[in-house]
mmCIF file of C-alpha atoms in Angstrom:
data_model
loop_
_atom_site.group_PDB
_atom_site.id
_atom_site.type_symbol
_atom_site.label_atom_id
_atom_site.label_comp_id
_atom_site.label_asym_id
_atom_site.label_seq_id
_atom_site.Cartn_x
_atom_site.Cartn_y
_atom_site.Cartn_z
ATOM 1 C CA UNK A 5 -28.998 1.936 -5.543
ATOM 2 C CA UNK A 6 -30.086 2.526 -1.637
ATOM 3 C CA UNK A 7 -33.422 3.093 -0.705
ATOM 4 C CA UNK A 8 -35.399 6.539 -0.756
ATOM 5 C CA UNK A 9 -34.553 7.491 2.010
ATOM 6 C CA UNK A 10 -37.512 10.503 4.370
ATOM 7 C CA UNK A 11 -34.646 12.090 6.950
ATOM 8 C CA UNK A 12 -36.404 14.226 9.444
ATOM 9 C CA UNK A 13 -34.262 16.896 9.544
ATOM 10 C CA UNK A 14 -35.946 20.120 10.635
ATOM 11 C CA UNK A 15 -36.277 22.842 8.415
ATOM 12 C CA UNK A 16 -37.410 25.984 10.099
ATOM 13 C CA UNK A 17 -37.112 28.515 6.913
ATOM 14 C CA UNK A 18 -37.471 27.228 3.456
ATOM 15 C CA UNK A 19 -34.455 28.900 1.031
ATOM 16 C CA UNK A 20 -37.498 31.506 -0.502
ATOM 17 C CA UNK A 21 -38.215 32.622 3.752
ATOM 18 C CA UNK A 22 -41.493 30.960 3.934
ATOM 19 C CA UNK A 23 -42.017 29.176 7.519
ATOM 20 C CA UNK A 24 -41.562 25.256 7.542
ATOM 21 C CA UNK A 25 -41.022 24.159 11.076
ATOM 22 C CA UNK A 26 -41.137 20.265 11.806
ATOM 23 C CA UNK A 27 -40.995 19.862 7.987
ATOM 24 C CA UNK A 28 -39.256 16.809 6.960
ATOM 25 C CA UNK A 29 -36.193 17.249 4.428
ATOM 26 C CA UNK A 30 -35.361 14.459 1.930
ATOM 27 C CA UNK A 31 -31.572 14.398 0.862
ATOM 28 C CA UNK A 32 -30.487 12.175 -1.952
ATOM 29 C CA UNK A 33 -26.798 12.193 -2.439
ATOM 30 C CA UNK A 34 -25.564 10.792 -6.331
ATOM 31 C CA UNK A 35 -21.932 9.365 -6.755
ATOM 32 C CA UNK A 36 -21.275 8.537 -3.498
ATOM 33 C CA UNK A 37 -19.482 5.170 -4.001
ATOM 34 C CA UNK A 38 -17.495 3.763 -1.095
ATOM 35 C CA UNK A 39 -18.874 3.149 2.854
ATOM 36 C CA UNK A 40 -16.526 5.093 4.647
ATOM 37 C CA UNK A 41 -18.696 8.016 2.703
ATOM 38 C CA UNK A 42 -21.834 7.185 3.504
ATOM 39 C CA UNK A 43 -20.839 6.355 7.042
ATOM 40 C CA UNK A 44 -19.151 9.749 7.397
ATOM 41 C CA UNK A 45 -22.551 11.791 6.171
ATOM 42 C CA UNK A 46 -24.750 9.780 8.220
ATOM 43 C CA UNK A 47 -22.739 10.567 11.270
ATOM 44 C CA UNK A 48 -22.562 14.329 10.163
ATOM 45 C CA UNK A 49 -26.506 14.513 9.191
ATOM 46 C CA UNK A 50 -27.983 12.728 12.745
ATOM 47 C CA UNK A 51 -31.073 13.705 12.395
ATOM 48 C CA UNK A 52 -31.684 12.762 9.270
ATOM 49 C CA UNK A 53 -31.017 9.280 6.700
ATOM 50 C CA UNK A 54 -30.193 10.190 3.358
ATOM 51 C CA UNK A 55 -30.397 8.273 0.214
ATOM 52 C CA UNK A 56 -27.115 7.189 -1.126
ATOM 53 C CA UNK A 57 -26.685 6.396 -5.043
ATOM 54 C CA UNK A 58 -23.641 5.626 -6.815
ATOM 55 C CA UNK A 59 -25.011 6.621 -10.476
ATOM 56 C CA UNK A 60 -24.578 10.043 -11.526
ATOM 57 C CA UNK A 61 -27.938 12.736 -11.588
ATOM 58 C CA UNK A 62 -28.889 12.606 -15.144
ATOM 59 C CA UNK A 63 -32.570 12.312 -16.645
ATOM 60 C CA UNK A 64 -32.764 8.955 -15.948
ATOM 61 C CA UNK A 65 -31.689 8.368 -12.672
ATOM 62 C CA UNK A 66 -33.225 12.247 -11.317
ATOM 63 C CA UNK A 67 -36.514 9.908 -10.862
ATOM 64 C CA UNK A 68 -34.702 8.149 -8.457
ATOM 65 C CA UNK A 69 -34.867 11.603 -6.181
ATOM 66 C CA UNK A 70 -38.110 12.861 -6.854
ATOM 67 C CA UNK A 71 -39.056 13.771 -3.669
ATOM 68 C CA UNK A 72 -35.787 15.299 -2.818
ATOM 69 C CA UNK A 73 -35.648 19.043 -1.211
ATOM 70 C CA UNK A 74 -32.044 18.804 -1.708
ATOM 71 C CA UNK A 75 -29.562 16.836 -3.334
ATOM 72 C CA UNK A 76 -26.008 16.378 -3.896
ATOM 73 C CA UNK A 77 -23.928 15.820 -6.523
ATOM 74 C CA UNK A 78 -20.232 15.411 -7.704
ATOM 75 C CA UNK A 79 -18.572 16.233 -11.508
ATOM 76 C CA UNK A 80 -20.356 13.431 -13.397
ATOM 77 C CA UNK A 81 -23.479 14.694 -13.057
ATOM 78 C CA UNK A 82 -24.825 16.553 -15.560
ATOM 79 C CA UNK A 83 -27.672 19.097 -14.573
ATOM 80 C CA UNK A 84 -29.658 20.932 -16.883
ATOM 81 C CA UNK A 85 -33.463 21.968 -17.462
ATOM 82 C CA UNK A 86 -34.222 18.685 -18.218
ATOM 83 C CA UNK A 87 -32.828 17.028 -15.364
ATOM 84 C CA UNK A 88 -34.086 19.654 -13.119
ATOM 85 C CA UNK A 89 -37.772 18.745 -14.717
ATOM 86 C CA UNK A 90 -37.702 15.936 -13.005
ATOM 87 C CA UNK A 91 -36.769 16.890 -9.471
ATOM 88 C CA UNK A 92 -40.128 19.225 -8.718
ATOM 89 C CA UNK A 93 -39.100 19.188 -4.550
ATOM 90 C CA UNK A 94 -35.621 20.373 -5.092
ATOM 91 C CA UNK A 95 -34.491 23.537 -3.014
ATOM 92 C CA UNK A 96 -31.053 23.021 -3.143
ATOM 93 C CA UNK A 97 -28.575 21.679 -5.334
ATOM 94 C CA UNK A 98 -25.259 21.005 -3.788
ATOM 95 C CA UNK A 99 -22.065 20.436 -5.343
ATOM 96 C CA UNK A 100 -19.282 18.674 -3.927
ATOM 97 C CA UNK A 101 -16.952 20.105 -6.059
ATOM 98 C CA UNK A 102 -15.590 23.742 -6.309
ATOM 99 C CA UNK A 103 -16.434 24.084 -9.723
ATOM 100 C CA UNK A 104 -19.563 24.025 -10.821
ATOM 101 C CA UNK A 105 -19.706 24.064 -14.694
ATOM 102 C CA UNK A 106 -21.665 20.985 -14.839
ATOM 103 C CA UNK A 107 -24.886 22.839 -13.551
ATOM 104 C CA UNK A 108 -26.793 24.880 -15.374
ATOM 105 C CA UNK A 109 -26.916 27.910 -12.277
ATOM 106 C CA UNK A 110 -29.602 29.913 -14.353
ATOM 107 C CA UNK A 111 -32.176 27.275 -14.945
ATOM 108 C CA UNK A 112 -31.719 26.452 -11.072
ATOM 109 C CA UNK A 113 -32.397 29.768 -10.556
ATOM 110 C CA UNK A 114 -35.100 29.994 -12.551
ATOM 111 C CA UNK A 115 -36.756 27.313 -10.714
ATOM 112 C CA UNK A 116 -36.105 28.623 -7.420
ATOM 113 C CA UNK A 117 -33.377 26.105 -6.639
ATOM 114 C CA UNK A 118 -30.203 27.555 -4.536
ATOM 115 C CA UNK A 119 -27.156 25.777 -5.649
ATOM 116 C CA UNK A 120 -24.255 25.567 -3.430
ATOM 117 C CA UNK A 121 -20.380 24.092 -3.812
ATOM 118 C CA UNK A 122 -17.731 23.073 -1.952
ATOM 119 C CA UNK A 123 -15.736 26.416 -2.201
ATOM 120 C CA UNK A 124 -12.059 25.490 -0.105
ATOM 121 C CA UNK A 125 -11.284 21.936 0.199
ATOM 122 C CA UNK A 126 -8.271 21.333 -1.662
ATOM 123 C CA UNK A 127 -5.715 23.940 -2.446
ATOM 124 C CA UNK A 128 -2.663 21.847 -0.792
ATOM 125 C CA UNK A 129 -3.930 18.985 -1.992
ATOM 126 C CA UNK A 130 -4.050 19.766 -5.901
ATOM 127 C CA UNK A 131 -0.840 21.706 -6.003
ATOM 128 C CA UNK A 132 0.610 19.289 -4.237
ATOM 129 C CA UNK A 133 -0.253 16.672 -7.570
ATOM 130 C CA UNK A 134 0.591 19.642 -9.783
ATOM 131 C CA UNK A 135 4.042 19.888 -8.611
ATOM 132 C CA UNK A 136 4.229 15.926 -8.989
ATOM 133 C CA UNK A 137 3.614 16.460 -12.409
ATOM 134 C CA UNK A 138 6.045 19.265 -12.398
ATOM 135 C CA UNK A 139 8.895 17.090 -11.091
ATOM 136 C CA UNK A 140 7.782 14.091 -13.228
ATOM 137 C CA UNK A 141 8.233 16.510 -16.709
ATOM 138 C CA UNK A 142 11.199 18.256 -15.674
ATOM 139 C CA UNK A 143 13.102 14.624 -14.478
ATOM 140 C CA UNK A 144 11.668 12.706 -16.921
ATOM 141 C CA UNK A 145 10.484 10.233 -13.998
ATOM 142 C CA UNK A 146 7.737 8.359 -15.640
ATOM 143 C CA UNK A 147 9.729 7.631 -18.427
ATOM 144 C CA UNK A 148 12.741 6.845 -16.564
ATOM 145 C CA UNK A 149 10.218 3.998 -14.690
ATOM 146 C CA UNK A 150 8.945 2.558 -17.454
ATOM 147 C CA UNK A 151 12.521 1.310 -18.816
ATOM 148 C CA UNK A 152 13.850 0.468 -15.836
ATOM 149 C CA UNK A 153 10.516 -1.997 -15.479
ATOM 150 C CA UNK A 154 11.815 -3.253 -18.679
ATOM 151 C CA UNK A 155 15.529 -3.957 -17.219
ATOM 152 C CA UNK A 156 17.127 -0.632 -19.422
ATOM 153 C CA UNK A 157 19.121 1.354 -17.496
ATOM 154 C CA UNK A 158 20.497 3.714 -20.468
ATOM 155 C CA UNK A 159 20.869 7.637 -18.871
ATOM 156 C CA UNK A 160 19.933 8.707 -23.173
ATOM 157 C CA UNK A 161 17.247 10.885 -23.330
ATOM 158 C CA UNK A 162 16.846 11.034 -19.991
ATOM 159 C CA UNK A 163 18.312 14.496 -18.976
ATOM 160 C CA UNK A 164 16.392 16.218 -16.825
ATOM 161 C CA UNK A 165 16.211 20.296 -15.793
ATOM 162 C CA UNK A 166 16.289 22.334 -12.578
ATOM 163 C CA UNK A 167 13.548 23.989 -11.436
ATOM 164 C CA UNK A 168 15.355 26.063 -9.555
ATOM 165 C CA UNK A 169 15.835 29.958 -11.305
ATOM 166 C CA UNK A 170 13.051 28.799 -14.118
ATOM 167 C CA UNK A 171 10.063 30.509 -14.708
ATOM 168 C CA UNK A 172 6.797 29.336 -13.256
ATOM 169 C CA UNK A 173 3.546 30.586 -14.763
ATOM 170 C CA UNK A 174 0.361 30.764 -12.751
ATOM 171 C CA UNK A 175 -3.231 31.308 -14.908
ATOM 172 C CA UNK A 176 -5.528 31.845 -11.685
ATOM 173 C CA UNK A 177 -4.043 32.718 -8.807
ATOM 174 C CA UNK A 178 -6.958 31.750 -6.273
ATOM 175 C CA UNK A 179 -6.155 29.493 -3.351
ATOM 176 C CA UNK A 180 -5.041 26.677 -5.140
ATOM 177 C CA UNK A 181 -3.229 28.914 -7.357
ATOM 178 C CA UNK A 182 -1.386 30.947 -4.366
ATOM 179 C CA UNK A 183 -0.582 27.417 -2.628
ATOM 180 C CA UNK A 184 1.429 26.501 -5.872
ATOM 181 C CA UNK A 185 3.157 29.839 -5.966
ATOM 182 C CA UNK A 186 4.359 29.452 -2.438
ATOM 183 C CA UNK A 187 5.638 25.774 -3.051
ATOM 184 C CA UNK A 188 7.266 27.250 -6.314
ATOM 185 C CA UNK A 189 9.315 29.559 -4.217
ATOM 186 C CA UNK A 190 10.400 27.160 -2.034
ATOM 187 C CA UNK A 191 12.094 25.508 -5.110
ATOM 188 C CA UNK A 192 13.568 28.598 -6.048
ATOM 189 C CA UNK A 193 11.838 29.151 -8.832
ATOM 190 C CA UNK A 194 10.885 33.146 -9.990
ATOM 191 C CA UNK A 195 6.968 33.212 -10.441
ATOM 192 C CA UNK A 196 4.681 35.565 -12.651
ATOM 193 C CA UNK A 197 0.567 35.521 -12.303
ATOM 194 C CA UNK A 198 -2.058 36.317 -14.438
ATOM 195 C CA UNK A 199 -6.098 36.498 -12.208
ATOM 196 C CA UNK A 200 -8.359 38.814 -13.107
ATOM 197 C CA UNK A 201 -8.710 40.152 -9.249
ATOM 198 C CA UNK A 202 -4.826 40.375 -8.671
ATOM 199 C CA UNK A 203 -3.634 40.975 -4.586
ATOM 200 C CA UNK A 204 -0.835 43.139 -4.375
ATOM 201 C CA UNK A 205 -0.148 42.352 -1.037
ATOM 202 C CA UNK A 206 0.133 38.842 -1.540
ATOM 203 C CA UNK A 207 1.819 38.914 -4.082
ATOM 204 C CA UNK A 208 4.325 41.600 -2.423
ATOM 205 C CA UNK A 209 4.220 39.147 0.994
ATOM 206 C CA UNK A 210 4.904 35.561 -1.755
ATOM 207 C CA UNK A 211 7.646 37.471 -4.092
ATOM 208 C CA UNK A 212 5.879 37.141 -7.470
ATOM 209 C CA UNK A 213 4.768 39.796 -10.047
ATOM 210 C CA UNK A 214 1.123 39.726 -11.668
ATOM 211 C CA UNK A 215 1.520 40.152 -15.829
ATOM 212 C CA UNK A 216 -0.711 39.995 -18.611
ATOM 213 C CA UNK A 217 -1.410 36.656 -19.959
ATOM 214 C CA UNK A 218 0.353 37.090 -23.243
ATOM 215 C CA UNK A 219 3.609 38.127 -21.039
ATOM 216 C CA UNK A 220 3.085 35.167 -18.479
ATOM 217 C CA UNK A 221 3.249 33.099 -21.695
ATOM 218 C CA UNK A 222 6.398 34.448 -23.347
ATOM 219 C CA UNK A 223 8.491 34.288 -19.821
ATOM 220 C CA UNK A 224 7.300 31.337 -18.886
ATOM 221 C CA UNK A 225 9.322 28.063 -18.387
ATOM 222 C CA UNK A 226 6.483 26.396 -17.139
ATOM 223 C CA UNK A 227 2.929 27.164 -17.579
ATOM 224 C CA UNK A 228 -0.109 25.653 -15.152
ATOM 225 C CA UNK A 229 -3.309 26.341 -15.219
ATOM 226 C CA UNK A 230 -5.557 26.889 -11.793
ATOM 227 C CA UNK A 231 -8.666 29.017 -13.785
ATOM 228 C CA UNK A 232 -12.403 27.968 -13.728
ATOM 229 C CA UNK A 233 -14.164 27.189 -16.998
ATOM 230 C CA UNK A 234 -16.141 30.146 -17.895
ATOM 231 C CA UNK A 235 -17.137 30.897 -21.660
ATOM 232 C CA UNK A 236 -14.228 33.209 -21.812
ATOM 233 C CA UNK A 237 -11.842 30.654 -20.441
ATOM 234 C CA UNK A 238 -13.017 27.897 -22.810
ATOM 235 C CA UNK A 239 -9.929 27.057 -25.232
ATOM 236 C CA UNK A 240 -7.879 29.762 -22.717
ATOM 237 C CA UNK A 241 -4.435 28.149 -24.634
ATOM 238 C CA UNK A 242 -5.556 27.708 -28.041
ATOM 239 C CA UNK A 243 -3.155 27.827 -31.174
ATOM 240 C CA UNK A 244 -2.946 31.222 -31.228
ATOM 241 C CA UNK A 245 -1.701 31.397 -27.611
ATOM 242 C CA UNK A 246 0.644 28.093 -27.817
ATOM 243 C CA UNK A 247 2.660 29.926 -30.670
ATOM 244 C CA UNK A 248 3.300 32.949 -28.291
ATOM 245 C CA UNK A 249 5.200 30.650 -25.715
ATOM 246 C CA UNK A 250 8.968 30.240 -25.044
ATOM 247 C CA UNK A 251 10.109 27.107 -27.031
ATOM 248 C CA UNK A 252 10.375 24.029 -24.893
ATOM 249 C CA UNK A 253 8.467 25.381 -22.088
ATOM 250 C CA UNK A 254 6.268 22.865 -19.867
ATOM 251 C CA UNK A 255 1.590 22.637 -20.081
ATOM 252 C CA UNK A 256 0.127 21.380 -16.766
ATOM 253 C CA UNK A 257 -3.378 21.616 -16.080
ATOM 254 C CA UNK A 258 -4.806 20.674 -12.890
ATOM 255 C CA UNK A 259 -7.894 22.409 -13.772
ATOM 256 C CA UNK A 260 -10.602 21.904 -16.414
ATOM 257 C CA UNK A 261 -9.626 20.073 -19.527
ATOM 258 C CA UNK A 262 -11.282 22.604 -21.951
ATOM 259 C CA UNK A 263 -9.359 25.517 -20.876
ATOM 260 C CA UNK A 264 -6.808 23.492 -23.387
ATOM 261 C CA UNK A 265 -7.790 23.450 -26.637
ATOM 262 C CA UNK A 266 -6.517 19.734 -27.515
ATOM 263 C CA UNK A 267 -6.211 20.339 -31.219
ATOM 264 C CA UNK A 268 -4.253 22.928 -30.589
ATOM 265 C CA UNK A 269 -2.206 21.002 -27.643
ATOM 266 C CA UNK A 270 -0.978 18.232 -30.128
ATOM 267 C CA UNK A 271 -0.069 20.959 -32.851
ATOM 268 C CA UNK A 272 2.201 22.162 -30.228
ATOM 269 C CA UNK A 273 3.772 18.963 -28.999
ATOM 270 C CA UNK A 274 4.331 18.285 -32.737
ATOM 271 C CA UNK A 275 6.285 21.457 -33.405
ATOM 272 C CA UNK A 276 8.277 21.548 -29.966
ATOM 273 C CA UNK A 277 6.859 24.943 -29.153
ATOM 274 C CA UNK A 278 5.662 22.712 -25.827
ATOM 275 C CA UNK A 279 8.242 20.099 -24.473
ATOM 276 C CA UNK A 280 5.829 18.335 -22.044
ATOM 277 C CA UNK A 281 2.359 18.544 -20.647
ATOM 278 C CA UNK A 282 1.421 16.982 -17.648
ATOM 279 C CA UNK A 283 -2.276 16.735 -17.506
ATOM 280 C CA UNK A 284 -5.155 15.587 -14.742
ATOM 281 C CA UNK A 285 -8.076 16.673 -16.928
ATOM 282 C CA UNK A 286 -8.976 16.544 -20.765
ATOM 283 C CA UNK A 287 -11.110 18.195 -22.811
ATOM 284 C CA UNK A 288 -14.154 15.627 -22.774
ATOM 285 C CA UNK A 289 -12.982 13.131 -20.120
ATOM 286 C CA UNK A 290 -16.708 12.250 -19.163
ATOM 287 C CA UNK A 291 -16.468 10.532 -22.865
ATOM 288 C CA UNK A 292 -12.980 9.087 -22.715
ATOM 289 C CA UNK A 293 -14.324 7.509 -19.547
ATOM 290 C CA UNK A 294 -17.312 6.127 -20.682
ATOM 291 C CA UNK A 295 -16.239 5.134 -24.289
ATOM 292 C CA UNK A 296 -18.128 1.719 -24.402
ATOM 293 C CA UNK A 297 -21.120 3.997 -23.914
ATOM 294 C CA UNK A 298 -20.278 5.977 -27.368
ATOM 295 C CA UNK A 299 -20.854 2.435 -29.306
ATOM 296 C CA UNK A 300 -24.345 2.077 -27.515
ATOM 297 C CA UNK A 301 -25.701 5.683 -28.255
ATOM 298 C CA UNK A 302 -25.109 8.417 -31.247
ATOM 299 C CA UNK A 303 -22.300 10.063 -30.594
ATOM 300 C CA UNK A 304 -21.670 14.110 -31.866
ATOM 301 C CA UNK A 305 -18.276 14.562 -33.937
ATOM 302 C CA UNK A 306 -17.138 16.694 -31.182
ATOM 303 C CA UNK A 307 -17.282 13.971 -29.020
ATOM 304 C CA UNK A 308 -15.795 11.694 -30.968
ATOM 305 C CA UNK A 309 -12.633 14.175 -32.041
ATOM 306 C CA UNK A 310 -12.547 14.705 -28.131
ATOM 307 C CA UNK A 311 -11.745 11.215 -27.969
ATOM 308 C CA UNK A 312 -9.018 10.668 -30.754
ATOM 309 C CA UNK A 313 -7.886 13.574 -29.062
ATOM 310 C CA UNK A 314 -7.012 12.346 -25.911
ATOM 311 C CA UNK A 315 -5.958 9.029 -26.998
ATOM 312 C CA UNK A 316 -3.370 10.469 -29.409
ATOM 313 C CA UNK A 317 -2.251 12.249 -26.037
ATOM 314 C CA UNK A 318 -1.921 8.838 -24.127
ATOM 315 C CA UNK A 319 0.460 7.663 -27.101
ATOM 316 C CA UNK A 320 2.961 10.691 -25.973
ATOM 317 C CA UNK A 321 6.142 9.722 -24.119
ATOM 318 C CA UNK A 322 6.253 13.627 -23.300
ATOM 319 C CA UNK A 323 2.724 13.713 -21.783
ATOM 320 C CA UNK A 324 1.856 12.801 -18.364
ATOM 321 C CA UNK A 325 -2.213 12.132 -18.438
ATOM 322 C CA UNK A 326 -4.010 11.620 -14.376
ATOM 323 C CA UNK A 327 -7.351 9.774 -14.290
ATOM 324 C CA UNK A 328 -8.860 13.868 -12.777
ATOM 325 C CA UNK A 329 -6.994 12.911 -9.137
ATOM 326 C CA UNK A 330 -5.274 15.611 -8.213
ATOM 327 C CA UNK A 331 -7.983 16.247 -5.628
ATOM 328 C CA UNK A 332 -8.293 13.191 -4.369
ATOM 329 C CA UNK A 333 -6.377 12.746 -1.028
ATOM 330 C CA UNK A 334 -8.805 10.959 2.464
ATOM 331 C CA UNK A 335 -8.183 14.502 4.137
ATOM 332 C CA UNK A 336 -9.413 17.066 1.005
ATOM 333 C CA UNK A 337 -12.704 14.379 0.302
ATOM 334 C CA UNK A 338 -13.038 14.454 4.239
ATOM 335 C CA UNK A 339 -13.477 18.309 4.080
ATOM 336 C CA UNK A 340 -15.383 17.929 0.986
ATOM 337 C CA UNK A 341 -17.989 15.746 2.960
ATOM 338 C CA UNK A 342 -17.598 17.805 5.911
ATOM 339 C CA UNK A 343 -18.375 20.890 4.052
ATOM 340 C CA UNK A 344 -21.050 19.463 2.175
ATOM 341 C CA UNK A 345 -23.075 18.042 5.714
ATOM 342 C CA UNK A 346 -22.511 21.972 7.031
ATOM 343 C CA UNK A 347 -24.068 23.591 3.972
ATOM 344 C CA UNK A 348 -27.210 21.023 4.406
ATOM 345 C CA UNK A 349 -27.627 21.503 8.102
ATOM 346 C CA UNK A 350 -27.382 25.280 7.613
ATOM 347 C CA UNK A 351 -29.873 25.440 4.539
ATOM 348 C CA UNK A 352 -32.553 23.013 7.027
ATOM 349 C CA UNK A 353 -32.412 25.982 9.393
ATOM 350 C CA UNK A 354 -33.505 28.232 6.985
ATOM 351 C CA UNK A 355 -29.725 29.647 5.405
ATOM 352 C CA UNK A 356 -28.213 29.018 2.469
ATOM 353 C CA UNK A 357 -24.475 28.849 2.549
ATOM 354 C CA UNK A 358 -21.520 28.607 -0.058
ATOM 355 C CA UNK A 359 -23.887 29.852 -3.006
ATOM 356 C CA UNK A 360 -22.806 30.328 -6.374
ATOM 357 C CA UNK A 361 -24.278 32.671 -8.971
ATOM 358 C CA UNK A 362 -25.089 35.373 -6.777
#
């Protein structure tokens, strides 16, 4: 579990602008698993000696950082008022993720605590894994590996499709978004948009037009999703949206699992309105993970259809499912560490960097 650790890293301005110089910062980081990690953030923090935990930050484990001014967290953790209860020292929150819909930004703010993420770390990176999940659907690869292992070489069922002059379909065209688009054009493929804060030039600069969702949906061949959660992106391809799709077309989502409403995902699959989904989050992973857990403690019905969910998804041959790794390359958690260690120096000289909610 490490020890609790008392860096003495200088703080000259607290977050609020009161005066703190020569006051000692404690740092607890949570899910921080392998040495190379550790190593890296003790090299990066050298004044200071943070605590290292491998659990995630929930009510029972925030005791372990009581005395933490700041800590940091990754996508297991979930932090809410009652977490935050029991962390009265905490300052600053810091996610090393770029989304951040595991915190609860308003009760931090309530509170006084800045909360920070990890804004750029990964664009290559994930559309890098969303294109091999792309390629995988439209070859048929996985399947084609799994016979093979099983000494079949029969070519039935195992026609693939160009990419090239199909129809790619972007939901959230931020920088992970745009990286896809420019890989999709380098495969020939034609590319439409939907964001709600559209670049013309960019888009005049990458040769692809920004539509309305409902158009994206009806042109596209293949549809991936790059969009944070937000309450109005929650179920963003629900049943209602599925049925206005071209027949046969392609569901990746690199993203969040509940933009997908899963429900509505299998209805889809069933009726063939959706060939192929290639998937590196579900809706309600943190349970499909931790499914011994649901035998030891009540769990909701949500949870539990969450989980018949996604298992009836594993049982696809047409469905591609990623244990949430599309981020995870040495050099995109290297920039996640290295801008995590900036955003804590910077906020123990008084500045708070990469904030969220404001």
């Amino acid at each position: 579990r490490g020890e609790r650790a008392r860096p003495a890293v200088p703080r000259r301005e607290a977050a609020g602008g009161a005066s703190s110089e020569g006051v000692a910062v404690h740092i607890t980081f949570f899910e921080i698993r392998e040495p190379w990690e550790r190593d890296y953030l003790g090299r990066a923090l050298p004044n200071g000696s943070p605590a290292f935990l491998a659990e995630p930050l929930t009510a029972a484990t925030a005791e372990l950082a009581g005395a933490a001014d700041i800590v940091s967290v990754f996508i297991r953790s979930r932090i809410d008022a009652a977490v935050l209860d029991h962390l009265p020292a905490l300052r600053l929150l810091t996610t090393r993720s770029s989304g951040y819909d595991h915190i609860d930004v308003a009760a931090c703010a309530a509170r006084g605590v800045a909360v920070a993420n990890v804004p750029r770390y990964g664009e290559n990176t994930v559309a890098e894994h969303t294109f091999g999940l792309i390629l995988n659907l439209s070859r048929r690869i996985h399947t084609a590996y799994e016979r093979t292992r099983l000494g079949r070489f029969s070519l039935e069922g195992l026609e693939g499709t160009d990419l090239r002059g199909k129809v790619l379909g972007v939901v959230g065209a931020g920088s992970i978004g745009l990286h896809v688009i420019r890989i999709a054009r380098a495969f020939g493929m034609e590319v439409l948009a939907h964001d709600v804060r559209p670049l013309p030039l960019i888009a005049e600069v990458l040769d692809f037009r920004y539509v309305p969702l409902d158009e994206l949906l009806r042109e596209s061949d293949v549809v991936t999703l790059h969009a944070p959660l937000l309450p109005e992106t929650h179920h963003l391809l629900n049943r209602e949206r599925f049925a206005m799709m071209k027949r046969g077309a392609l569901v990746v989502n690199t993203a969040r699992g509940a933009l997908i409403d899963t429900e509505a995902l299998l209805r889809a699959l069933d009726e063939g309105i959706v060939a192929g989904a290639g998937l590196d989050v579900l809706e309600g992973e943190e349970a499909l993970m931790e499914e011994e857990h649901l035998f030891r403690t009540p769990a909701s019905e949500l949870q539990l259809r969450q989980v018949l969910g996604g298992h009836e998804l594993l049982r696809r041959e047409n469905v591609i499912i990623t244990p949430h790794i599309a981020w995870y390359s040495r050099e995109a958690r290297t920039r996640i560490l290295e801008t995590t260690a900036e955003t804590i120096e910077a906020f123990a000289d008084g500045r708070v960097v990469n904030a969220v909610g404001r």
